[in-house]
PDB file of C-alpha atoms in Angstrom:
ATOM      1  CA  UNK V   1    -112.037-159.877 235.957  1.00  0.00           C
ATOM      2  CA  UNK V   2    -112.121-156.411 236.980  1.00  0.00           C
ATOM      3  CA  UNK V   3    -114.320-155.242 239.620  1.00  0.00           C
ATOM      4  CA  UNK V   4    -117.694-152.846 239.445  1.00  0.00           C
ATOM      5  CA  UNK V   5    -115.529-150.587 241.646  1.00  0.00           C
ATOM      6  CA  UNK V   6    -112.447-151.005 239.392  1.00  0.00           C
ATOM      7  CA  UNK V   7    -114.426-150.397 236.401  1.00  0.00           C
ATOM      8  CA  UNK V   8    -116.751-146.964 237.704  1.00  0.00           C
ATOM      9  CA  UNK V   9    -112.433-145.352 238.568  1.00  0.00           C
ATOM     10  CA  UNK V  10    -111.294-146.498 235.505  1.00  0.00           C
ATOM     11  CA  UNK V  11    -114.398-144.719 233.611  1.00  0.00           C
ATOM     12  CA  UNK V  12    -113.877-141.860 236.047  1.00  0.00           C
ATOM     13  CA  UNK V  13    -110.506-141.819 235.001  1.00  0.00           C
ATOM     14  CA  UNK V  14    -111.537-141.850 230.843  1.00  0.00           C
ATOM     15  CA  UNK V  15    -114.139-138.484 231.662  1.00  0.00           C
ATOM     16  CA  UNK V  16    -111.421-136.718 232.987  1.00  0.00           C
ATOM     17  CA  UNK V  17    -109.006-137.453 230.305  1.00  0.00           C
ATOM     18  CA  UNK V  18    -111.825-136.070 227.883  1.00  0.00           C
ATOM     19  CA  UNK V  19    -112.647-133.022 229.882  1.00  0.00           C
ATOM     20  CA  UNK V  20    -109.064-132.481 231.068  1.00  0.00           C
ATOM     21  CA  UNK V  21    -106.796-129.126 229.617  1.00  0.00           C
ATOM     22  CA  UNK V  22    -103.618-131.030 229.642  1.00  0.00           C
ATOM     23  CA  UNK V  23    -104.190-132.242 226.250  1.00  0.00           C
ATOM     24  CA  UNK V  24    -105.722-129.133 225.014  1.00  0.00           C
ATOM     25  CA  UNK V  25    -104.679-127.022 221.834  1.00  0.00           C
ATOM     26  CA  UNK V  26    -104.744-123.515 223.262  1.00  0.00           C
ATOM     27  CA  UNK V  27    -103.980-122.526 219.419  1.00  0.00           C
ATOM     28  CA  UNK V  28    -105.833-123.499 217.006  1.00  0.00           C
ATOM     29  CA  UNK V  29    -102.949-123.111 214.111  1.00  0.00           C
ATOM     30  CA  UNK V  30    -100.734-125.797 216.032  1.00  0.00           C
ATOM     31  CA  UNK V  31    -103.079-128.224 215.690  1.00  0.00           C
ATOM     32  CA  UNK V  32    -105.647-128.021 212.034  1.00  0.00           C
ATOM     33  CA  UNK V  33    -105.335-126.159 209.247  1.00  0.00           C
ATOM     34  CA  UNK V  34    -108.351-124.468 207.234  1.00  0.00           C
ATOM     35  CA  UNK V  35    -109.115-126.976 204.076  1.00  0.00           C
ATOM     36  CA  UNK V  36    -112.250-124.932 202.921  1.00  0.00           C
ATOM     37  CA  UNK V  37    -113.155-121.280 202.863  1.00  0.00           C
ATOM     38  CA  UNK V  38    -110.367-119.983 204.880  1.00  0.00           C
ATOM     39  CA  UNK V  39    -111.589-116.202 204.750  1.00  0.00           C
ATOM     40  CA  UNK V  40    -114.978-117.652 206.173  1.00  0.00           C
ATOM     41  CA  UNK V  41    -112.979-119.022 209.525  1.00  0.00           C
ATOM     42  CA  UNK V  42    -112.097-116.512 212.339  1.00  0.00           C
ATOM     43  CA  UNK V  43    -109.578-117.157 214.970  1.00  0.00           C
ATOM     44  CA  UNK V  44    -110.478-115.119 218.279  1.00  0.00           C
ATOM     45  CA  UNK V  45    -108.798-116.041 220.916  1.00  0.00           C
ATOM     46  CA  UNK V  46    -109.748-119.298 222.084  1.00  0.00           C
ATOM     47  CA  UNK V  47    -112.382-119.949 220.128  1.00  0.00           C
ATOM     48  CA  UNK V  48    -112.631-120.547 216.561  1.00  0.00           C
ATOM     49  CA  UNK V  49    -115.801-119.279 214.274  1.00  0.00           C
ATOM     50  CA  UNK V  50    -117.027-121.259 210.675  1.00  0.00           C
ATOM     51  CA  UNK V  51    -119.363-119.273 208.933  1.00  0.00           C
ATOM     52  CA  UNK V  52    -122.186-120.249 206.241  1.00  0.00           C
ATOM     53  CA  UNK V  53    -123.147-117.691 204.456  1.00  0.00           C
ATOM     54  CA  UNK V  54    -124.933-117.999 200.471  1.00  0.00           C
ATOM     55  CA  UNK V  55    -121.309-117.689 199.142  1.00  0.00           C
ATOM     56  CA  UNK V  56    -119.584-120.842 200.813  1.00  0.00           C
ATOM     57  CA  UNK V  57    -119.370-122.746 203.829  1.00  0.00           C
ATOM     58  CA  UNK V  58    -116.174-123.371 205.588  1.00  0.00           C
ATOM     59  CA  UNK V  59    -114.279-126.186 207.138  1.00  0.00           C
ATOM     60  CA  UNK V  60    -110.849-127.326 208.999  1.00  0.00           C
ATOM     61  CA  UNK V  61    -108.733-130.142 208.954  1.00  0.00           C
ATOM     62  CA  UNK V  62    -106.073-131.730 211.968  1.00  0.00           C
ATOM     63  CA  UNK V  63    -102.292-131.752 210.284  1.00  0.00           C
ATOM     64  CA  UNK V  64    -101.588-135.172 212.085  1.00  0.00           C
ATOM     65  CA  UNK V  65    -103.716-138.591 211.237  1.00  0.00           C
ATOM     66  CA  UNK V  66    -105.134-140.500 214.364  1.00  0.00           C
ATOM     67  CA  UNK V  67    -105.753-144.237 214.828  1.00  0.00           C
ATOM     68  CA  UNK V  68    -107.574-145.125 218.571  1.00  0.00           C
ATOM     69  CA  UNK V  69    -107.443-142.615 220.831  1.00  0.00           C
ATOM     70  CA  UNK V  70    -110.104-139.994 221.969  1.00  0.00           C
ATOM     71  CA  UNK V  71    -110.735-136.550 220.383  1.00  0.00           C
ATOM     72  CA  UNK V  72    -113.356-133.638 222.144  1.00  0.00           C
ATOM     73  CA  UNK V  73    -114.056-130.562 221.359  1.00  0.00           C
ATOM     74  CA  UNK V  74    -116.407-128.193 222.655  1.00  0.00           C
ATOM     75  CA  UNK V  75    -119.259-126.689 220.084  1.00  0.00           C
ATOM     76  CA  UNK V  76    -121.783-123.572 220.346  1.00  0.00           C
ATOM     77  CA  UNK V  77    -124.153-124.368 217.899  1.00  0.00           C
ATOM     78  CA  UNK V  78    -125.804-121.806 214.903  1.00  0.00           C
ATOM     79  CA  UNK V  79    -128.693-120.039 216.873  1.00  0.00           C
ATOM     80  CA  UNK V  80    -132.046-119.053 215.973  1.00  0.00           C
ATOM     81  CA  UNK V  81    -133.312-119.807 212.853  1.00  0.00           C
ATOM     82  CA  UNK V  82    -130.262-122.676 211.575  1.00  0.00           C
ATOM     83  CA  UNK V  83    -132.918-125.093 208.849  1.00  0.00           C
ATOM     84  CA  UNK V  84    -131.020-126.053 206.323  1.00  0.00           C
ATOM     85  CA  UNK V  85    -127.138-125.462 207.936  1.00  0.00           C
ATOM     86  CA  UNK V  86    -125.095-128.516 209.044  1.00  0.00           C
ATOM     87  CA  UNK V  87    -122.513-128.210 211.373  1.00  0.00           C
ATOM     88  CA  UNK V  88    -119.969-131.445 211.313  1.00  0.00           C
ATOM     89  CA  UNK V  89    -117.459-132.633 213.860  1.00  0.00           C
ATOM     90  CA  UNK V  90    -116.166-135.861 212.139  1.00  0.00           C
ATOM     91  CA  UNK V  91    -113.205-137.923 211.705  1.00  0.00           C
ATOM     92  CA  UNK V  92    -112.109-139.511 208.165  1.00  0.00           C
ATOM     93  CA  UNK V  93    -109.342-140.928 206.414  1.00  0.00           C
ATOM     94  CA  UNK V  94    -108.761-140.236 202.600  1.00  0.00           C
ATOM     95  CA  UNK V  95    -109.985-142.581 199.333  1.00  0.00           C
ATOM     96  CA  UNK V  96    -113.663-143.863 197.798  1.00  0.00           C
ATOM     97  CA  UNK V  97    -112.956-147.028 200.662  1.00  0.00           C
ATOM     98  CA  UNK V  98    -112.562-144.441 203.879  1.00  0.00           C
ATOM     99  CA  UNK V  99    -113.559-144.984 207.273  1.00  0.00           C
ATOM    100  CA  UNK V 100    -115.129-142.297 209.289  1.00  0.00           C
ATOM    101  CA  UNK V 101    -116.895-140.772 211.906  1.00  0.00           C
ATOM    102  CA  UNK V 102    -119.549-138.216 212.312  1.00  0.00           C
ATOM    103  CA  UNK V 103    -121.262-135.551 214.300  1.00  0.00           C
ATOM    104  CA  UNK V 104    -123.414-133.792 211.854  1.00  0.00           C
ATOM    105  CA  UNK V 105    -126.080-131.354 213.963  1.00  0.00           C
ATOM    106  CA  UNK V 106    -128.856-130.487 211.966  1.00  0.00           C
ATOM    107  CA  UNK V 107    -130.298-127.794 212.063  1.00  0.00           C
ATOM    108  CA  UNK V 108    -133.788-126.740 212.453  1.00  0.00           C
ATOM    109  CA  UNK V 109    -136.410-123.842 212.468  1.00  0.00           C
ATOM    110  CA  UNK V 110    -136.505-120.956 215.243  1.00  0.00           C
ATOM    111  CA  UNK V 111    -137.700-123.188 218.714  1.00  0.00           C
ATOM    112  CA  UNK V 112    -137.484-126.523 217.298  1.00  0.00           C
ATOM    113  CA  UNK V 113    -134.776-129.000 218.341  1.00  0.00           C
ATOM    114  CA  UNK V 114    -131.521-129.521 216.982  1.00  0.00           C
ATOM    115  CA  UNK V 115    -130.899-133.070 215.713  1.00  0.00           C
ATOM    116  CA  UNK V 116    -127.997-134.858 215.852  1.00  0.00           C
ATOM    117  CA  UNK V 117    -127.143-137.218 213.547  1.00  0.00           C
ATOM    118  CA  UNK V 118    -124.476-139.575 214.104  1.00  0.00           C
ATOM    119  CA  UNK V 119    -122.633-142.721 211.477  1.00  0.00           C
ATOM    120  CA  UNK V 120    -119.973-144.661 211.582  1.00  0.00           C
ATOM    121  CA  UNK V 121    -118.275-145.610 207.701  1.00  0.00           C
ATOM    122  CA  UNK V 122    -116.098-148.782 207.278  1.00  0.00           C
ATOM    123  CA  UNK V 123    -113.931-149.284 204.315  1.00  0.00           C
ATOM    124  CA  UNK V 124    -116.484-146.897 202.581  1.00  0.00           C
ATOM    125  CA  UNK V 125    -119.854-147.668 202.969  1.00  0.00           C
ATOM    126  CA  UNK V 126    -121.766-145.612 205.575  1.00  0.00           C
ATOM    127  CA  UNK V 127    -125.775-145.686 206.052  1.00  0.00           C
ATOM    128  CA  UNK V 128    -125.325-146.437 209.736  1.00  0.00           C
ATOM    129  CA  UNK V 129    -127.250-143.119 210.926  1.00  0.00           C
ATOM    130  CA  UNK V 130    -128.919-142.716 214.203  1.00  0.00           C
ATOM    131  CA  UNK V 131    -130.421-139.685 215.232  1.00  0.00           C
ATOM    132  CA  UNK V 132    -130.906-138.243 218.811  1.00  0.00           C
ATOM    133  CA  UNK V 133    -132.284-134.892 219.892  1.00  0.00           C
ATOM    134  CA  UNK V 134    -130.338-133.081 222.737  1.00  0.00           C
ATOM    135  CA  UNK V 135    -131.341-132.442 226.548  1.00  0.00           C
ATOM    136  CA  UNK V 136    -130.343-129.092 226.662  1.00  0.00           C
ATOM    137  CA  UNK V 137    -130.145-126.165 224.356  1.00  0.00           C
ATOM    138  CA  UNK V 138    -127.129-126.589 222.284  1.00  0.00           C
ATOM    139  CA  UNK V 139    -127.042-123.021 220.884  1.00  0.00           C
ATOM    140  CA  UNK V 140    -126.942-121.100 224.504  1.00  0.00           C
ATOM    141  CA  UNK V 141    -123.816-122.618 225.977  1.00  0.00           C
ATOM    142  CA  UNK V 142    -120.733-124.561 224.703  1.00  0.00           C
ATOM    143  CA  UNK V 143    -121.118-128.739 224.746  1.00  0.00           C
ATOM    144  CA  UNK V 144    -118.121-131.200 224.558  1.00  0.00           C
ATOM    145  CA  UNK V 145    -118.698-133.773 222.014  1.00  0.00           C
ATOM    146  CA  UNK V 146    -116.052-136.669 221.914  1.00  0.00           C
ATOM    147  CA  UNK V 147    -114.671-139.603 220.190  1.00  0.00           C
ATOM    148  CA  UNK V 148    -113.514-142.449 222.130  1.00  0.00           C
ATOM    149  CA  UNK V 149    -111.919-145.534 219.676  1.00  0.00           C
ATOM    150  CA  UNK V 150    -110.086-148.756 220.552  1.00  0.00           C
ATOM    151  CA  UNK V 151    -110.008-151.936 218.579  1.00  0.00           C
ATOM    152  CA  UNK V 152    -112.971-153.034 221.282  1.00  0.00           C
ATOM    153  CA  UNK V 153    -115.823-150.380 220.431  1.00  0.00           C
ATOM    154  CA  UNK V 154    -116.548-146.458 219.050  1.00  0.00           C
ATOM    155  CA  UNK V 155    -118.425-144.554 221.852  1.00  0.00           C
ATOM    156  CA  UNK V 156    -119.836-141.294 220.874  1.00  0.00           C
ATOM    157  CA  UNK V 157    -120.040-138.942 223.577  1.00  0.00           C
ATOM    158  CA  UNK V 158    -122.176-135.523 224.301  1.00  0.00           C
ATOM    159  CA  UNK V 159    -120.565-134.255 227.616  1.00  0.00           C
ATOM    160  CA  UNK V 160    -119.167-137.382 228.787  1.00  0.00           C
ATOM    161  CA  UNK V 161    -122.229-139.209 228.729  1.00  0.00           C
ATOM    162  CA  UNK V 162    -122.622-142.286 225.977  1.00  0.00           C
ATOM    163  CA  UNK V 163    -125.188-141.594 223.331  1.00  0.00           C
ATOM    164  CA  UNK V 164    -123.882-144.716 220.914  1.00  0.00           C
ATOM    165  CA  UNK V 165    -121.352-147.467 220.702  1.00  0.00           C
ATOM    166  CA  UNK V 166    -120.008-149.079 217.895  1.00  0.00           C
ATOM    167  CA  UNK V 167    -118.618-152.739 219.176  1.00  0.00           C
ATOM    168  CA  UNK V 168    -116.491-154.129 216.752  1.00  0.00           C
ATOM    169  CA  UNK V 169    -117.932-157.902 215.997  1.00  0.00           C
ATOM    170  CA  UNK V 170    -115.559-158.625 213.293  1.00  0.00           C
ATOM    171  CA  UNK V 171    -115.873-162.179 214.533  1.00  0.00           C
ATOM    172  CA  UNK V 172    -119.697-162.108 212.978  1.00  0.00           C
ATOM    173  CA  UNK V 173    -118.282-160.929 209.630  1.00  0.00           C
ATOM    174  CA  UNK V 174    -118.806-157.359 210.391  1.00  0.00           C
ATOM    175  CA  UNK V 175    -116.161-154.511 208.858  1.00  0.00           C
ATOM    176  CA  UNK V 176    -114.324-152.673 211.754  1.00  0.00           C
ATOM    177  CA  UNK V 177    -112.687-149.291 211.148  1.00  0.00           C
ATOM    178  CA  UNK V 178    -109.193-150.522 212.725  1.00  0.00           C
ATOM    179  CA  UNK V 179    -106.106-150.105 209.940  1.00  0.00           C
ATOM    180  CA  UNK V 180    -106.913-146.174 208.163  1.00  0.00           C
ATOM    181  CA  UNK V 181    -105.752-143.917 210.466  1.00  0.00           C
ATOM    182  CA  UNK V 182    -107.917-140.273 210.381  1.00  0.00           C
ATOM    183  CA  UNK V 183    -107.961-136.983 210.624  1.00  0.00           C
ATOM    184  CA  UNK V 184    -109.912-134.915 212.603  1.00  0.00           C
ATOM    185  CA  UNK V 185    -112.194-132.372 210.960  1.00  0.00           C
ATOM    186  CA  UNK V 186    -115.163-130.179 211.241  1.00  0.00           C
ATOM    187  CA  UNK V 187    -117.175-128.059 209.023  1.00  0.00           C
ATOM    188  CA  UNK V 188    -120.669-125.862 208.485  1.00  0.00           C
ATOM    189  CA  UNK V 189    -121.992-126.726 205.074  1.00  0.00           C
ATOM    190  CA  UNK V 190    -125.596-126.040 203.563  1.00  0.00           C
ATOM    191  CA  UNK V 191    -127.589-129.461 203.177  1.00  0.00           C
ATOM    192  CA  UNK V 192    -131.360-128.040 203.065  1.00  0.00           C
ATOM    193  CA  UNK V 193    -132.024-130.492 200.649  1.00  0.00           C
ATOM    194  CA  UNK V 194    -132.151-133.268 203.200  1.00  0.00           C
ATOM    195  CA  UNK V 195    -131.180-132.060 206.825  1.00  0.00           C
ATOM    196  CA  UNK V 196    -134.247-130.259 208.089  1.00  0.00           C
ATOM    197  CA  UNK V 197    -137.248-132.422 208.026  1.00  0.00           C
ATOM    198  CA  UNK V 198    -136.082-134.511 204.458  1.00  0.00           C
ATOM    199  CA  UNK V 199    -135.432-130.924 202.680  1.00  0.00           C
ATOM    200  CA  UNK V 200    -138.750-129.834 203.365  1.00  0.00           C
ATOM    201  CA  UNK V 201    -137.509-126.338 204.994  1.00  0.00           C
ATOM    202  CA  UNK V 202    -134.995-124.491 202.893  1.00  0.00           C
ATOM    203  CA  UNK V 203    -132.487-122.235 204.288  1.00  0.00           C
ATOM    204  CA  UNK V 204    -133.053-118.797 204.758  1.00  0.00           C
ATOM    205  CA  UNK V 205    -130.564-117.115 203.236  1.00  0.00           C
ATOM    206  CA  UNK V 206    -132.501-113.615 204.829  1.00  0.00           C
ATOM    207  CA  UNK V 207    -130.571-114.835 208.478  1.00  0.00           C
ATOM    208  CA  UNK V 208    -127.038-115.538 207.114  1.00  0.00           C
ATOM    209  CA  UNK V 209    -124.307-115.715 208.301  1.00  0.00           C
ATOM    210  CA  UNK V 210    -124.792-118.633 209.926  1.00  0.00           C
ATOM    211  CA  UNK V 211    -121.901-119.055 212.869  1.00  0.00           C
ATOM    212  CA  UNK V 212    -121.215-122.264 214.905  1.00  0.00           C
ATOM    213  CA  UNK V 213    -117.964-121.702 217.073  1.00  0.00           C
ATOM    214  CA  UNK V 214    -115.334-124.370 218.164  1.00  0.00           C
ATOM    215  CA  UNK V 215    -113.028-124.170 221.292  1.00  0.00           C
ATOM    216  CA  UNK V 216    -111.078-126.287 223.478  1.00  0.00           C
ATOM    217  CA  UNK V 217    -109.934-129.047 221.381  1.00  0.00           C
ATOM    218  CA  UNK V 218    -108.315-132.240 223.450  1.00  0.00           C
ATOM    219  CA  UNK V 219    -106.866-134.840 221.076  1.00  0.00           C
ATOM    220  CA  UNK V 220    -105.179-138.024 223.117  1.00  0.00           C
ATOM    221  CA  UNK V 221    -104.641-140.415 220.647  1.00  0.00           C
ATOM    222  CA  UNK V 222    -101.814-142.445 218.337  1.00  0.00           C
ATOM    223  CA  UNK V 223    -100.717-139.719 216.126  1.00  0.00           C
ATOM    224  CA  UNK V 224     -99.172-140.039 212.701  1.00  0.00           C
ATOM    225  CA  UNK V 225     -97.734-137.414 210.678  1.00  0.00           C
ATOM    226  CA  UNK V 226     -95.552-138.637 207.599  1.00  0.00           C
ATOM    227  CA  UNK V 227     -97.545-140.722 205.167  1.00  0.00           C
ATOM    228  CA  UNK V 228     -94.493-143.620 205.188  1.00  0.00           C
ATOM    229  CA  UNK V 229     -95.088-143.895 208.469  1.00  0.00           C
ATOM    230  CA  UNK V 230     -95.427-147.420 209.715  1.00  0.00           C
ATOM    231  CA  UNK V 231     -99.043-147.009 211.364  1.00  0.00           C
ATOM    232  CA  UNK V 232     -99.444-150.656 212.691  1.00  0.00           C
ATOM    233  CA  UNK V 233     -95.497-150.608 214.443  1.00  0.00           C
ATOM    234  CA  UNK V 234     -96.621-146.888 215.727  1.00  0.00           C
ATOM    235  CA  UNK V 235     -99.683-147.311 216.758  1.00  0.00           C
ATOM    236  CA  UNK V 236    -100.801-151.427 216.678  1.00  0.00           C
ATOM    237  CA  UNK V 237     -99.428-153.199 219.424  1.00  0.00           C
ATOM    238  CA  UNK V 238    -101.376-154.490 221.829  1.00  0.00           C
ATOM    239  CA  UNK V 239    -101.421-153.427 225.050  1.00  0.00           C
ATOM    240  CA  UNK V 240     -99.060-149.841 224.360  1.00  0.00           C
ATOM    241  CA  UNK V 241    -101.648-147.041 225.438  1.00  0.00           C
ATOM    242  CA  UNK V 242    -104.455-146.332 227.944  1.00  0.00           C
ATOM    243  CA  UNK V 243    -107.095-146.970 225.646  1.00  0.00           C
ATOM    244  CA  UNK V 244    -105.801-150.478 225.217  1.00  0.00           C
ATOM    245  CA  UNK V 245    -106.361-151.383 228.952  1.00  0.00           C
ATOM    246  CA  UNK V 246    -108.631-153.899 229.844  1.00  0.00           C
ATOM    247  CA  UNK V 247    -111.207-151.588 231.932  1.00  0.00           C
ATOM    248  CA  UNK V 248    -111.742-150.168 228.468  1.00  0.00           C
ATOM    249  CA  UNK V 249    -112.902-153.513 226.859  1.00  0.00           C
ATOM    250  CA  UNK V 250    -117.177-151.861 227.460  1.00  0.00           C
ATOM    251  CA  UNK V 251    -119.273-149.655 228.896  1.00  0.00           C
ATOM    252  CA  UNK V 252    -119.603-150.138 232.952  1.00  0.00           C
ATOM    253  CA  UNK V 253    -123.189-150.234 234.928  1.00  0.00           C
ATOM    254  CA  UNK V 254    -123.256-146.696 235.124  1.00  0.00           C
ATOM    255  CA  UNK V 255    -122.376-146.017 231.475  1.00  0.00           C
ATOM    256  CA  UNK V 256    -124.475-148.534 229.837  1.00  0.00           C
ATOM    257  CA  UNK V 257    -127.457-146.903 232.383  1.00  0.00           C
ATOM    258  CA  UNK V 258    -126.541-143.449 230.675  1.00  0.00           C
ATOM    259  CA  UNK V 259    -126.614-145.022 226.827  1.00  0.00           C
ATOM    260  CA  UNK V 260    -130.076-146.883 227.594  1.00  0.00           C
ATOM    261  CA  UNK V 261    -131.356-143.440 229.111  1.00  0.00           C
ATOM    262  CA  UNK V 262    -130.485-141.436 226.173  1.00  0.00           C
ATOM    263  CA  UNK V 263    -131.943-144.309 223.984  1.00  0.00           C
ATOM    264  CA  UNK V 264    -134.947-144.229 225.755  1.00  0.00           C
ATOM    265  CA  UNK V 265    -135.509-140.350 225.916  1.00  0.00           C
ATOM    266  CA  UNK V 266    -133.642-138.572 223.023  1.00  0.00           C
ATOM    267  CA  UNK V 267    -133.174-141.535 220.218  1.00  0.00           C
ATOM    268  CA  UNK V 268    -135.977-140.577 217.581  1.00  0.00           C
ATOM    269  CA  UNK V 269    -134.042-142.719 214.311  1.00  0.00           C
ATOM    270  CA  UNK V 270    -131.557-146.023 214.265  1.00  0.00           C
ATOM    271  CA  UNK V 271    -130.830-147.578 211.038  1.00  0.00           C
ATOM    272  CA  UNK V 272    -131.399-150.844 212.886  1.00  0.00           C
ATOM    273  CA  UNK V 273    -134.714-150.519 213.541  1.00  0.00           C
ATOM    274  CA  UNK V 274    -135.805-149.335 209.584  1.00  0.00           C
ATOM    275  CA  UNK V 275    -136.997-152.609 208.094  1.00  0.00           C
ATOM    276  CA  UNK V 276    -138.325-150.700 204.826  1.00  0.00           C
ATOM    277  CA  UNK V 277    -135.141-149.186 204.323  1.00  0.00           C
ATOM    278  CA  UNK V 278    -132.936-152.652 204.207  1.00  0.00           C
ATOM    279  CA  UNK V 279    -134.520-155.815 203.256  1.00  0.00           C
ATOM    280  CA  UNK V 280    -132.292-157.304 205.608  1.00  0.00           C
ATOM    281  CA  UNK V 281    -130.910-155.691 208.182  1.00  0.00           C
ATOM    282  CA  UNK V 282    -127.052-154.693 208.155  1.00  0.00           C
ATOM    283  CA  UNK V 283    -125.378-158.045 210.015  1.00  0.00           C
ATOM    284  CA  UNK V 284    -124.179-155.991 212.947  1.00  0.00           C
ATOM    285  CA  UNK V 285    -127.723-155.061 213.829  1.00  0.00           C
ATOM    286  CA  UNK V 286    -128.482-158.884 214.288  1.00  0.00           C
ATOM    287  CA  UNK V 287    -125.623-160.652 215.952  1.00  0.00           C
TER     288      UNK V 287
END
């Protein structure tokens, strides 16, 4: 068994991979393509802009498919007055029986918090939300949000630090998103009939456009381009990339302190703890 001390450089070792440039797409054409709205999505330099306005949101879609790996990006949120908008960074593969992956930020009235809203979808069915608010202002500044995936566990990430893990417990009978490769995608979408206190606050159209921007994109991860390609002989066997490593079979000491610290202070909904909304819990909130 690996060591504490093994462990914390091995972990070290995974935040720098996610906040490193070597993997990072300085242009934003080599690596997505606009799927929605194209005239509502600006290129400027490094950065890329979707816009919401009461025409049409906008979105953008990775040209390669992914399966395990780890994909960042870094987000300025909509400021000001965003109730109503959703911004999504989210990975998905195609069909009604799709497994994906979501950031969706909700947003809120002028000076109330954003909300994030994370879920994890296996072989199609979703309704694993959990909702967190953020410890900082995620409209001011620009926030790395990240992906990490292995056949072991999902860990969502805000700026390196664990806010949820997925652990796959296929051995309890629970679905595992492990054999659809995805694509990487993000959008800004209007959802004010549920995203800002249950639809209760509308968007005001009055503050259009609404503008989240997107830079510094790092995708390290089992890529697949041609749909014949063989995805378990490219990207399957045990043991062929860094994520497969044992020191990335769980969170270490320090990691799980993070998770439980953001669980304690910013988790405000988890679709494990909502008894009236299942009449039995989902079976990987139990075993």
């Amino acid at each position: 068994m690996l060591s504490i001390s093994m462990l914390a450089i091995a972990f070290l070792l995974w935040f720098l991979a996610l906040n490193s440039n070597l993997a990072m797409c300085s242009n934003f054409s080599e690596l997505f393509h606009c799927n929605w709205a194209p005239d509502h999505i600006i290129s400027d330099g490094d950065q890329t802009k979707l816009t919401l306005d009461n025409n049409s949101g906008c979105g953008f879609e990775s040209k390669k498919r992914y399966l395990f790996g780890q994909a960042s990006v870094q987000i300025k949120l909509i400021d000001g007055d965003s109730a109503g908008t959703v911004t999504a960074f989210y990975m998905a593969s195609e069909g009604a029986s799709h497994d994906e992956l979501d950031f969706e930020f909700l947003g809120n009235a002028s000076g109330e918090p954003y909300l994030v809203q994370t879920n994890v979808y296996v072989n199609g069915t979703g309704n694993r939300e959990q909702r967190h608010t953020l410890w900082f202002d995620p409209t001011v500044d620009f926030h790395a949000y990240s992906f990490f995936w292995n056949r072991r566990f999902i860990v969502f990430l805000v700026d390196g630090i664990p806010i949820r893990v997925f652990t796959n417990k296929e051995e309890n009978g629970v679905l595992f998103p492990e054999n659809q490769p995805m694509t990487i995608r993000a959008s800004v979408w209007n959802a004010d009939d549920w995203a800002t206190q249950g639809g209760r606050v509308k968007t005001n159209w009055s503050h259009a456009p609404f503008v989240s921007t997107f830079r510094s994109f790092i995708v390290d991860a089992c890529e697949l381009l041609p749909e014949t390609e063989d995805i378990m002989a490219k990207c399957g066997k045990l043991g062929q990339f860094w994520w497969d490593k044992p020191s990335f079979s769980g969170l270490n000491r320090h990691r799980s302190h993070q998770l439980k610290w953001v669980r304690r202070k910013h988790l405000v909904y988890d679709y494990c703890q909502d008894p009236a909304r299942f009449t039995e819990l989902p079976r990987e909130c139990i075993s």
